[in-house]
Coordinates of C-alpha atoms in Angstrom, one line a residue:
Chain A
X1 CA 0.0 0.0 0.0
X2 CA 1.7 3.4 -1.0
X3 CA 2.2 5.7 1.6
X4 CA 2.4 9.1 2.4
X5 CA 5.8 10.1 3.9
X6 CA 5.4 11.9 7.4
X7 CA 7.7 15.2 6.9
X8 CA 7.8 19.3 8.0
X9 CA 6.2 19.7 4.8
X10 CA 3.9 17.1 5.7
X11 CA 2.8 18.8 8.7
X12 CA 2.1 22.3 7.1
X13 CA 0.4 21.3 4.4
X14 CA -1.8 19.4 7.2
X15 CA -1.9 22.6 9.2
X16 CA -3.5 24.6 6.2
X17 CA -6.1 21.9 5.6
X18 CA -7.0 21.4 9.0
X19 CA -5.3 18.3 9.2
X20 CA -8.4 16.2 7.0
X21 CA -5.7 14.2 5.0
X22 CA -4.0 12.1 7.5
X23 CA -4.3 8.6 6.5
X24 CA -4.2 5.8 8.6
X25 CA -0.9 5.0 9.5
X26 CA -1.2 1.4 8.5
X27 CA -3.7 -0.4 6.6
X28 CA -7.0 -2.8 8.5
X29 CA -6.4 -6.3 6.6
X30 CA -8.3 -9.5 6.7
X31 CA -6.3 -12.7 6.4
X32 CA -5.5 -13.8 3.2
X33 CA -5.9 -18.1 2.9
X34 CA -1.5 -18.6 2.4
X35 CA 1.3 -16.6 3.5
X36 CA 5.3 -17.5 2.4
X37 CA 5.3 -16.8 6.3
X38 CA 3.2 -16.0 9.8
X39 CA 4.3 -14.2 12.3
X40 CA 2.3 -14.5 15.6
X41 CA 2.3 -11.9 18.0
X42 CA 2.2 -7.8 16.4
X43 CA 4.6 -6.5 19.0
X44 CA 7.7 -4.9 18.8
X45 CA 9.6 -8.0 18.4
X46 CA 7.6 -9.6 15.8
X47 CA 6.4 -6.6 13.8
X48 CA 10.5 -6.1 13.6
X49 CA 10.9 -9.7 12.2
X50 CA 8.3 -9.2 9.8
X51 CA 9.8 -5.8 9.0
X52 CA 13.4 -6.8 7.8
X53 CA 12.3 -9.9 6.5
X54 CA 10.9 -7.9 3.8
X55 CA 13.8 -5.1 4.4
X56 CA 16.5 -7.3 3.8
X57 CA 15.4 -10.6 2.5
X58 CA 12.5 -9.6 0.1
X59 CA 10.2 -11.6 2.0
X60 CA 6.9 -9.7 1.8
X61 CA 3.8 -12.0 1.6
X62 CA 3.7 -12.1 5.5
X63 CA 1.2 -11.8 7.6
X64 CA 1.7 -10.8 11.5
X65 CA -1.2 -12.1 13.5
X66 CA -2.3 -10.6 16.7
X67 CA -5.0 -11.8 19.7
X68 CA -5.2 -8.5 21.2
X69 CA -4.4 -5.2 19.6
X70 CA -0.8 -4.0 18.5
X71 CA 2.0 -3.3 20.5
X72 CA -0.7 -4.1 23.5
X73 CA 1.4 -6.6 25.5
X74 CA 5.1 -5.6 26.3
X75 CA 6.3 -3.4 24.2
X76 CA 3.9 -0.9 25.6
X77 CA 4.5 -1.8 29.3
X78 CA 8.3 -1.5 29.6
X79 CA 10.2 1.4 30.8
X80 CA 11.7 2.3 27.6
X81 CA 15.0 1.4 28.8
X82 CA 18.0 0.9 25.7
X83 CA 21.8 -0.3 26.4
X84 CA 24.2 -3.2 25.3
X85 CA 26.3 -3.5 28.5
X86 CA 26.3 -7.0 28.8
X87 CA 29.2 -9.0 29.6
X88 CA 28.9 -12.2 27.6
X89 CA 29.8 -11.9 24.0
X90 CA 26.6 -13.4 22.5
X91 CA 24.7 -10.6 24.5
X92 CA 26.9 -7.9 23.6
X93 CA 26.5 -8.4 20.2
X94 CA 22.8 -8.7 19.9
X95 CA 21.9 -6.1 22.3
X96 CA 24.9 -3.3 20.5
X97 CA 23.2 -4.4 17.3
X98 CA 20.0 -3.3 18.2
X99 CA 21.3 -0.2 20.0
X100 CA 22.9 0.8 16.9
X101 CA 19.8 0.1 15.0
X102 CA 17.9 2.8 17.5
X103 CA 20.5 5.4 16.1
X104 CA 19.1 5.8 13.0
X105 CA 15.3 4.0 13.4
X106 CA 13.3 7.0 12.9
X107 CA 15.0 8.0 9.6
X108 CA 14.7 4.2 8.6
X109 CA 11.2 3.7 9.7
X110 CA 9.7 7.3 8.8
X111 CA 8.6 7.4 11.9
X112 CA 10.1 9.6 14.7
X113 CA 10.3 7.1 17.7
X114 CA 11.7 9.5 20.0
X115 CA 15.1 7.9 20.3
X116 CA 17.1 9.9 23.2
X117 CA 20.1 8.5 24.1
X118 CA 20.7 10.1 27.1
X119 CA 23.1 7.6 28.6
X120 CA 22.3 5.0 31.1
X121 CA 24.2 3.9 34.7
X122 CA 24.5 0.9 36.3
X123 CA 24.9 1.9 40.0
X124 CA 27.2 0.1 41.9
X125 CA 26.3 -0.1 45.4
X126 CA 28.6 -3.4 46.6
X127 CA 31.9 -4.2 46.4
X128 CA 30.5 -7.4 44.5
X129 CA 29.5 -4.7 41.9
X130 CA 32.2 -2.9 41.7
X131 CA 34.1 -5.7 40.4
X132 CA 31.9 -7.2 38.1
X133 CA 30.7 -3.8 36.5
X134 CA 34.5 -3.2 36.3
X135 CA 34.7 -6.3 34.7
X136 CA 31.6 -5.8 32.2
X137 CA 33.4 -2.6 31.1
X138 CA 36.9 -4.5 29.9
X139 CA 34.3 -7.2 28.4
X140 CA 32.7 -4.3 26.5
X141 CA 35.9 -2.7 25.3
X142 CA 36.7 -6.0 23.6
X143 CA 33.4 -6.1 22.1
X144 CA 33.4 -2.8 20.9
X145 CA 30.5 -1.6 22.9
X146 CA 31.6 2.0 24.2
X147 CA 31.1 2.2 28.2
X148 CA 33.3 3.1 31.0
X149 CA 33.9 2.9 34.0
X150 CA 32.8 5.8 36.5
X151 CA 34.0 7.0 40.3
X152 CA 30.7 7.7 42.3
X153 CA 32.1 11.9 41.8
X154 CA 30.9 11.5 38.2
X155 CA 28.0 9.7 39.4
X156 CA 26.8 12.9 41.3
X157 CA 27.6 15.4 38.5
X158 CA 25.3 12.9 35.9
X159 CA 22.5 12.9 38.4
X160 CA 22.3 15.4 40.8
X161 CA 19.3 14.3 42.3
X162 CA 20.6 11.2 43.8
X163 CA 22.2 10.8 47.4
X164 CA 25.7 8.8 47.0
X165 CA 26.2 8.8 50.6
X166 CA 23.5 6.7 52.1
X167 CA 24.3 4.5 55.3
X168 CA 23.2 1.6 53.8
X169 CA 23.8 1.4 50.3
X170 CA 26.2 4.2 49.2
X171 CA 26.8 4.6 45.4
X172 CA 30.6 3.1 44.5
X173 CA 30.5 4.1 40.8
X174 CA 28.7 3.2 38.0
X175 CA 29.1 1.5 34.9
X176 CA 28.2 4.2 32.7
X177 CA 27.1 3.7 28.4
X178 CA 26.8 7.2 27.3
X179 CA 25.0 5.9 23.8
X180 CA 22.1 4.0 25.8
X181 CA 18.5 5.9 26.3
X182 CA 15.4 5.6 25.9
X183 CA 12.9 5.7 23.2
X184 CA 9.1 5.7 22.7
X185 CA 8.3 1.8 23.2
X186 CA 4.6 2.8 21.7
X187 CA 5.9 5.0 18.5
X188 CA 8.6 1.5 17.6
X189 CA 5.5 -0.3 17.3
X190 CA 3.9 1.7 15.4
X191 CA 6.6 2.7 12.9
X192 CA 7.7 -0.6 11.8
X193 CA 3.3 -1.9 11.8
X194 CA 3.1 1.1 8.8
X195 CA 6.6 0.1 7.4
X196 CA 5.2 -3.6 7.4
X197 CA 2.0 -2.1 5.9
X198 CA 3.8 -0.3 3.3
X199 CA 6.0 -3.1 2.3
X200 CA 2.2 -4.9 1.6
X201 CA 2.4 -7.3 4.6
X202 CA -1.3 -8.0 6.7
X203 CA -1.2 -6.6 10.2
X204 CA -3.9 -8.8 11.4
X205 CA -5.4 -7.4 15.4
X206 CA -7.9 -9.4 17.0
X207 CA -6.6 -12.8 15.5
X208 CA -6.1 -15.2 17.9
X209 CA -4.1 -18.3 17.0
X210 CA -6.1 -21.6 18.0
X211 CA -4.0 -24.4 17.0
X212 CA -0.6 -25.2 14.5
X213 CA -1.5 -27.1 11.7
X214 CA 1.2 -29.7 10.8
X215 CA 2.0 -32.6 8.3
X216 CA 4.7 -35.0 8.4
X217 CA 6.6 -32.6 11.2
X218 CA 6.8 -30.0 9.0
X219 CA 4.4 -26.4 9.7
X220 CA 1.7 -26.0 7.0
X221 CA -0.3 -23.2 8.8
X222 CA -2.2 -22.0 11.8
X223 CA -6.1 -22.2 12.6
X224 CA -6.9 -18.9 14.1
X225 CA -10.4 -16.7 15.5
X226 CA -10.5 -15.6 12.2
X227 CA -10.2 -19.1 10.3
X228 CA -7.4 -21.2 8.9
X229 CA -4.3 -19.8 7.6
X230 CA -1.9 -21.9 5.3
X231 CA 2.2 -20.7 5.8
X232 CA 5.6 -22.3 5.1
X233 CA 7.1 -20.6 7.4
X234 CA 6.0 -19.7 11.0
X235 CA 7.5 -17.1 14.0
X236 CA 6.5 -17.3 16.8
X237 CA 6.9 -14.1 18.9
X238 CA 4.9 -14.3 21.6
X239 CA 7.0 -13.4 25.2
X240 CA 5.1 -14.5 27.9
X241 CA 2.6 -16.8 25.8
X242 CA 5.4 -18.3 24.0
X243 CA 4.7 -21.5 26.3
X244 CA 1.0 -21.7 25.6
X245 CA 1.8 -21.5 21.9
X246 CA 4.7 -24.0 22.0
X247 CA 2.1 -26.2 23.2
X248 CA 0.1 -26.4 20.7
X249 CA 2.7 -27.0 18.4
X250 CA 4.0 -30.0 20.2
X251 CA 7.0 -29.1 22.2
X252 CA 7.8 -27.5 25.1
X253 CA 10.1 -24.4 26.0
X254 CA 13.0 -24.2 29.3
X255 CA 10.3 -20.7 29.8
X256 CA 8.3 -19.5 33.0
X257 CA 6.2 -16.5 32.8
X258 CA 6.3 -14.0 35.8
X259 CA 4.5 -10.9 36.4
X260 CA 7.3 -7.9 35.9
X261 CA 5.9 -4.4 37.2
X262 CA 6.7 -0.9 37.0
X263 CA 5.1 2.5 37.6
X264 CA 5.0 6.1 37.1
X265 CA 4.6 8.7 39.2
X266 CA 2.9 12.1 38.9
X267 CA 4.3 14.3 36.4
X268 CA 7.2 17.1 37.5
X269 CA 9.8 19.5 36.4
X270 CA 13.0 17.8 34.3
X271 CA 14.8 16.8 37.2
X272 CA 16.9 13.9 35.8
X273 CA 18.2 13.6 31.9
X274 CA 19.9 10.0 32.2
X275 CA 18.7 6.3 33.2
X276 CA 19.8 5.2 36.3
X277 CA 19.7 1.5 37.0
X278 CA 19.8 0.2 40.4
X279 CA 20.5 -3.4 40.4
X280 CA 21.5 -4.4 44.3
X281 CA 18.0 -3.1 45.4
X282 CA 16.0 -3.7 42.4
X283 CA 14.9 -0.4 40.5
X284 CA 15.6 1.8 38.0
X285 CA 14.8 5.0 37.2
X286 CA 14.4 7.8 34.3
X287 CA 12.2 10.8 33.8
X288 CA 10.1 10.7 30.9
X289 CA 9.4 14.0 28.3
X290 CA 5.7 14.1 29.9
X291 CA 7.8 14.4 33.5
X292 CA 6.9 11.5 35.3
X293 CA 9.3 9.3 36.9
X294 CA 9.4 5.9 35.7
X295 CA 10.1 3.4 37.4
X296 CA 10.8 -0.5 37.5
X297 CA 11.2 -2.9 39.6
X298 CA 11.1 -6.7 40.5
X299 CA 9.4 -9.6 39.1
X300 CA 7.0 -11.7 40.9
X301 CA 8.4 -14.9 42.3
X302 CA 6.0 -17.0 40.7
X303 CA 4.5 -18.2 37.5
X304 CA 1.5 -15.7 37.0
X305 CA -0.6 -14.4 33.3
X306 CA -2.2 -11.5 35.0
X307 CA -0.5 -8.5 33.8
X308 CA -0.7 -6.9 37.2
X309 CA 1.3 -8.2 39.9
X310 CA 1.7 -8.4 43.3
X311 CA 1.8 -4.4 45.5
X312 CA 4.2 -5.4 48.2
X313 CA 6.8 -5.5 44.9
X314 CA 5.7 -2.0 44.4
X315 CA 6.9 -1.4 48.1
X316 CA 10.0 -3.0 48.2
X317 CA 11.0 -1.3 44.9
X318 CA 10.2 2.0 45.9
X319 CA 11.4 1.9 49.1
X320 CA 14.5 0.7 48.1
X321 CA 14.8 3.7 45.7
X322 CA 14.4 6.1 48.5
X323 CA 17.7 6.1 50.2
X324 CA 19.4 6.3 46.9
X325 CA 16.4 9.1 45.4
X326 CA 15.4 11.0 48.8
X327 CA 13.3 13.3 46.5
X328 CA 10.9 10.2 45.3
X329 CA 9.9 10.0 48.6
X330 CA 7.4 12.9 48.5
X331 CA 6.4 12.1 44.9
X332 CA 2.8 10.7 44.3
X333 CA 2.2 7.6 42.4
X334 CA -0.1 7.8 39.5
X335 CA -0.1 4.6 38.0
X336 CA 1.0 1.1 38.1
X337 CA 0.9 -2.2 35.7
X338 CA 2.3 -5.4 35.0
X339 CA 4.1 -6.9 31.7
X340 CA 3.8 -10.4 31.4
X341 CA 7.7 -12.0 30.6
X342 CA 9.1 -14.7 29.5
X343 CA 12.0 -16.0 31.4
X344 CA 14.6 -18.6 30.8
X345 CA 16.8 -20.8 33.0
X346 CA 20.2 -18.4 31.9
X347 CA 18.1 -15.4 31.7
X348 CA 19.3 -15.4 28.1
X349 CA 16.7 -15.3 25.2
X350 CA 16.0 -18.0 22.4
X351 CA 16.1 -17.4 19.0
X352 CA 15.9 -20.8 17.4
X353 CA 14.6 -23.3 15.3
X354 CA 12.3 -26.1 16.8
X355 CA 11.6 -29.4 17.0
X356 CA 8.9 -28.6 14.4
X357 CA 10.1 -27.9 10.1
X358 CA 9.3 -24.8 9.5
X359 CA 8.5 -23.1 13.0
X360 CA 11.0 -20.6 14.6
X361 CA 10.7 -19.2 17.8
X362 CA 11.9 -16.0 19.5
X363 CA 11.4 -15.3 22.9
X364 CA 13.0 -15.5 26.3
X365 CA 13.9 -11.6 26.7
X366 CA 12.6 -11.9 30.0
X367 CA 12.5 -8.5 31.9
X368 CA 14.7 -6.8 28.9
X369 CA 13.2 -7.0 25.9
X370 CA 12.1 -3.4 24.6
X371 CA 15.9 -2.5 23.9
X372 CA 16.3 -5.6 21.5
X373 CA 13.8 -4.7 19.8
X374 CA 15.1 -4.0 16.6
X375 CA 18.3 -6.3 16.8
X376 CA 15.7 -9.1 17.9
X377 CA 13.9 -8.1 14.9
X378 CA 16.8 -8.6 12.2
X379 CA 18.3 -11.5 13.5
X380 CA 15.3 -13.1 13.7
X381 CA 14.5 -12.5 10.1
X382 CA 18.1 -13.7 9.1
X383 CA 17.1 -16.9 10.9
X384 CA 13.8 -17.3 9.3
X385 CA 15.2 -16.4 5.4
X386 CA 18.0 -18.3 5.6
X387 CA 17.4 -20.8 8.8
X388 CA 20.5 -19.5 10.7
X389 CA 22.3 -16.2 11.8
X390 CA 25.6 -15.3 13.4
X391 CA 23.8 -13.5 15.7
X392 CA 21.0 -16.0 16.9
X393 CA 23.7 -19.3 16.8
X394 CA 24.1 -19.1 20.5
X395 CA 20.5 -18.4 21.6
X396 CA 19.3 -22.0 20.2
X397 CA 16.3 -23.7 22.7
X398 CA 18.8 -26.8 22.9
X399 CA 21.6 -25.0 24.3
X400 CA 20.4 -26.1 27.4
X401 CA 20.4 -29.5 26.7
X402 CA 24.3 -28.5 26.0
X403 CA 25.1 -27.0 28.5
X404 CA 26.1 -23.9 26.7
X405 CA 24.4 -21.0 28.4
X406 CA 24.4 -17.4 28.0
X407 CA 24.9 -16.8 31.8
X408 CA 23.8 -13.3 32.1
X409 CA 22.0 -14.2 35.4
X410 CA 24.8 -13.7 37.6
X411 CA 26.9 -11.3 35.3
X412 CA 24.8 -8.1 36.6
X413 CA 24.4 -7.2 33.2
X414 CA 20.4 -7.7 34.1
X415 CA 18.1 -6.1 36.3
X416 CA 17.1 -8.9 38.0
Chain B
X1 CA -2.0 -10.2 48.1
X2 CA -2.0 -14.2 47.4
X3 CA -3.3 -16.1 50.3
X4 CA -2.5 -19.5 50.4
X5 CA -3.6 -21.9 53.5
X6 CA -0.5 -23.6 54.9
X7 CA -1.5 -27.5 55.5
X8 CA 1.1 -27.8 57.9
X9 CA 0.3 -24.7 60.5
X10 CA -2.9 -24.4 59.6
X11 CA -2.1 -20.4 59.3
X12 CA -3.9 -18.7 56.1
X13 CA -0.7 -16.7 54.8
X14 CA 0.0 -14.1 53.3
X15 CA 2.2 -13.6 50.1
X16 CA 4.7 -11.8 52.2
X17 CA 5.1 -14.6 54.5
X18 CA 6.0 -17.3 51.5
X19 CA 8.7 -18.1 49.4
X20 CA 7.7 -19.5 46.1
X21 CA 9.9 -22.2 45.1
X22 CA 8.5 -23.1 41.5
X23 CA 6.9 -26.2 40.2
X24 CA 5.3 -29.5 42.4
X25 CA 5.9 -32.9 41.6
X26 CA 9.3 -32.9 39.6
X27 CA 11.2 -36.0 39.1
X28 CA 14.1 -35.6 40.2
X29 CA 16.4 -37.7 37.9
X30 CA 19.7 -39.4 38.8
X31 CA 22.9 -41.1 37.7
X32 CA 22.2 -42.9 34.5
X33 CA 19.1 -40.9 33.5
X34 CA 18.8 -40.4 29.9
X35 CA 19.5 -37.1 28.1
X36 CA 16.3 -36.3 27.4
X37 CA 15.2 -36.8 31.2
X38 CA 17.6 -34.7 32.4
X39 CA 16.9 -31.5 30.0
X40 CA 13.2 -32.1 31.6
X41 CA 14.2 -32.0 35.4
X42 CA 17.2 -29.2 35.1
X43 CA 15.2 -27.0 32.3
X44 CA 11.7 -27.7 31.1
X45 CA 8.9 -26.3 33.6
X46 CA 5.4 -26.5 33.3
X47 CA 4.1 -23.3 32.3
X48 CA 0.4 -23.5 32.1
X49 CA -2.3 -20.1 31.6
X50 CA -4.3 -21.9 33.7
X51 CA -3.9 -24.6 36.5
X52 CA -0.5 -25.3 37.8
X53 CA 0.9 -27.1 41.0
X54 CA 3.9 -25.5 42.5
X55 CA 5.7 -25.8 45.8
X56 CA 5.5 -23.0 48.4
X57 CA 7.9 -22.5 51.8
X58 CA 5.9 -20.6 54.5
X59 CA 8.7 -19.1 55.5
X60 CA 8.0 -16.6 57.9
X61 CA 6.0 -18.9 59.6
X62 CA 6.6 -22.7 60.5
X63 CA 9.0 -22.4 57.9
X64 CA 7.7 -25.7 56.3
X65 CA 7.1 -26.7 52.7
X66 CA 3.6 -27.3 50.8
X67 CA 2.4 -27.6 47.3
X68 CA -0.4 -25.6 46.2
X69 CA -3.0 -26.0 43.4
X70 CA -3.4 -22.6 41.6
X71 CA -5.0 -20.8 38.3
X72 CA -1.9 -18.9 36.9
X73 CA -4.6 -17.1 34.7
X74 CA -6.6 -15.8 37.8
X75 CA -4.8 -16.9 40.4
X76 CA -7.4 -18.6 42.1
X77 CA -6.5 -20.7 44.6
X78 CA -7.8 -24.7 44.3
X79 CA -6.2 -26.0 47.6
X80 CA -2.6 -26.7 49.6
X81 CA -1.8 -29.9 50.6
X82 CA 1.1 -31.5 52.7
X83 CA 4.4 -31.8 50.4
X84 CA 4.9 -35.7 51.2
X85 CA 3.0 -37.0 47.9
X86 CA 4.1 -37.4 44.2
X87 CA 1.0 -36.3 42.8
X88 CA -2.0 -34.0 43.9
X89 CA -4.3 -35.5 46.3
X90 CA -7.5 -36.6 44.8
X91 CA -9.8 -34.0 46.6
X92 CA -7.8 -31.7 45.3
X93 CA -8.0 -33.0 41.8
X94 CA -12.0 -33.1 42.3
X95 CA -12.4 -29.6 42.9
X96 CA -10.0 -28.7 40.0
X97 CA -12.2 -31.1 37.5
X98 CA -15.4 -28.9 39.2
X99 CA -14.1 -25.9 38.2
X100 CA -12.0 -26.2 35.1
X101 CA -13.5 -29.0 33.6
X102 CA -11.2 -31.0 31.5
X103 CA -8.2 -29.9 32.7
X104 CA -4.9 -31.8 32.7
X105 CA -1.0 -30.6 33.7
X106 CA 2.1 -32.6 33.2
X107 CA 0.8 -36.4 33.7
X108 CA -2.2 -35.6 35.6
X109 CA -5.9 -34.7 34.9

């Protein structure tokens, strides 16, 4: 479907015609009876898969299917959070390709996703952290992901708000990636769903996936709410339902799903222009453009689908924040929700192929997902074109099995 | 707040009083264990939307392990029994089948 660019000139000639010829920004489509490939679940993950599948590989008689509405799960329940400071190699190189992919997204897409990359901390607050974010930041230098390390004076000057002297957790330093950010987790949806659209590909909402239609162990399409769907090719890109799906397929994923939180609070003046992450008592925070603080904290303990969560996290999170953030503690809350995730055994994800001819699967990004967005995206699509990809060859479901794991569990390159 | 009855206290706790400590009824395999059997113990969960067994420590209580019958989907509780059994008790199982009809997890329905 052609497209209007969005551009300044597009905007004043909008202005003069009181803004009547806006189209929509990607097209309503009914599902078609065959795609060359499916792609379940329209977040930010899969609408990126879809995306450079056609970008890169040509690939454009795709359809992405999703039960709710798009960019509803996840990607619009994160706290925006992008950086690549991860220790293990396989990590690194994912995560630094997606961050590099953020750079230049909104030119790419057409679509202004409000990348800012304001530069993100890791606090350390324990010796334990000194070292291993000390550590990280040789591993990065290697990998050629730009961080350093910083002495907690620096600390202070970046964020002046926050108290580097408290009794029980002072601030050490910080492992500091002046290239990480944020970006507007709802806008990265939407750009690549009208990219997608542009490129011709069905954006399917309200399309639930019932069961996965195979023959002689080999994918031949998917039986959804709106009727069956024939495919050679199926993703599946679901987070925290990746296990329900994987079910009906016939296999079964190393995945839990666990309620992850965060909140907001009410709106105030700029008071911080960088992410701070605070992984020894389990939150991070960052001011959004509207002003409110966002925050993040811990997952639930146990296996839960409800998107909300349990409070007493809340409490622990922000309460923890407060010797750290003495200011938060006269803030008002406005709003809290839950993100379903999808966590593995190494707290790495999966990109893989599956016991099943034809079906990939990507998922496993746990409580980190929104930043991989777009490298998740591409390598996913390298997988599915060509059925492998340097950067996917060490996120396989069967590494397990191996005994090869992507250990960032204990390398404090994660939240949690 | 999840409240789950502990069967060996008899105390109705709170969340903040428990430990979760993942799923009920594993195998746990041992030398000479196939490959297969193995990646199922060490990696592969149950993950159900839905009904799911799972172990539970009251912890700030008696201190003693349970298993609980829950609905990860609405987390309705279906009942906590004593941790001394390789599969859910059958009263347990009864109220599950009353209320989820036709439901099954792992090898049990």
């Amino acid at each position: 479907m052609p497209m209007k660019r969005y551009s300044a000139f597009a905007i004043a000639r909008e202005a003069m015609r009181n803004h009547t010829g806006w189209d929509r920004a990607w097209a309503r489509a009914e599902p078609k009876a065959r795609y060359d490939a499916i792609i379940v679940g329209a977040g930010g993950h899969g609408l990126a898969t879809a995306y450079y599948l056609g970008k890169n590989f040509g690939i454009t008689n795709v359809a992405v299917l999703e039960k709710g509405w798009l960019g509803g799960g996840n990607t619009g329940r994160n706290t925006t959070i992008i950086r690549s400071n991860y220790l293990q190699d396989p990590s690194a190189a994912i995560y630094e390709k997606s961050r590099s992919l953020y750079e230049t997204m909104s030119q790419d897409l057409n679509y202004n996703v409000m990348f800012s990359p304001r530069g993100v901390i890791m606090l350390a607050q324990t010796h334990h952290e000194v070292r291993g974010y000390k550590r990280t930041a040789h591993a990065n230098a290697l990998q050629g992901v730009t961080t350093e390390w910083i002495e907690p004076a620096r600390v202070k000057e970046l964020c002046p708000i926050m108290n580097i002297d408290g009794p029980r957790y002072p601030v050490l330093g910080g492992l500091w990636q002046a290239r990480g950010g944020t970006a507007r987790h709802d806008a990265v949806a939407w750009g690549y769903a009208r990219a997608c659209s542009a490129m011709g590909m069905d954006i399917i909402q309200q399309c639930e996936v019932t069961a996965v239609r195979q023959e002689n162990g080999k994918v031949v399409g998917v039986d959804t709410s709106k009727g069956p769907i024939d495919c050679d090719k199926l993703g599946m890109v679901v987070a925290g339902h990746s296990g329900v799906l994987a079910q009906m397929a016939g296999f079964r994923l190393p995945i839990e799903s666990v309620a992850l939180q965060a909140l907001v609070s009410e709106p105030i003046k700029p008071c911080m222009d960088i992410v701070v992450m605070a992984n020894t008592v389990h939150g991070y925070l960052s001011q959004s453009d509207k002003g409110e603080m966002v925050i993040g904290g811990g997952t639930d303990g146990y296996n839960n689908y409800t998107q909300r969560g349990s409070f007493h996290h809340i409490e622990e999170t922000v309460r923890a924040l407060v010797e750290t953030f003495p200011m938060i503690s006269r803030l008002k809350m406005l709003r809290q929700w839950g993100g379903i995730v999808d966590v593995t055994g190494d707290r790495s994800p999966i990109l893989s192929k599956t016991p099943v001819e034809g079906i990939f699967v990507n998922c496993g990004w746990g409580t980190g997902g929104f930043k991989a967005t777009p490298g998740s995206g591409w390598a996913m699509a390298e997988l599915m074109a060509k059925g492998h990809s340097p950067l996917t060859d060490e996120f396989s479901m069967f590494r397990f099995r191996e005994g090869k794991f992507i250990d960032e569990s204990v390398a404090a390159g994660v939240a949690h | 707040m999840l409240i789950l009855h502990c069967p060996c206290c008899g105390v109705d706790a709170d969340e903040t009083d428990l430990h979760a400590g993942g799923q009920a009824h594993l195998t746990r395999e041992g030398p000479g264990s196939s490959d297969d059997d193995f990646e199922d113990y060490l990696f592969l969960r149950e993950n159900p939307k839905g009904v799911h067994f799972e172990r539970w420590r009251h912890v700030y209580g008696c201190g003693k392990w349970f298993l609980a019958a829950r609905c990860t989907n609405t987390l309705e509780v279906f009942g906590t029994y004593p941790a001394q059994t390789t599969e859910p008790p059958q009263h347990i199982k009864d109220i599950i089948s009353q209320k989820r009809p036709g439901w099954s997890w792992g090898n049990f329905s």
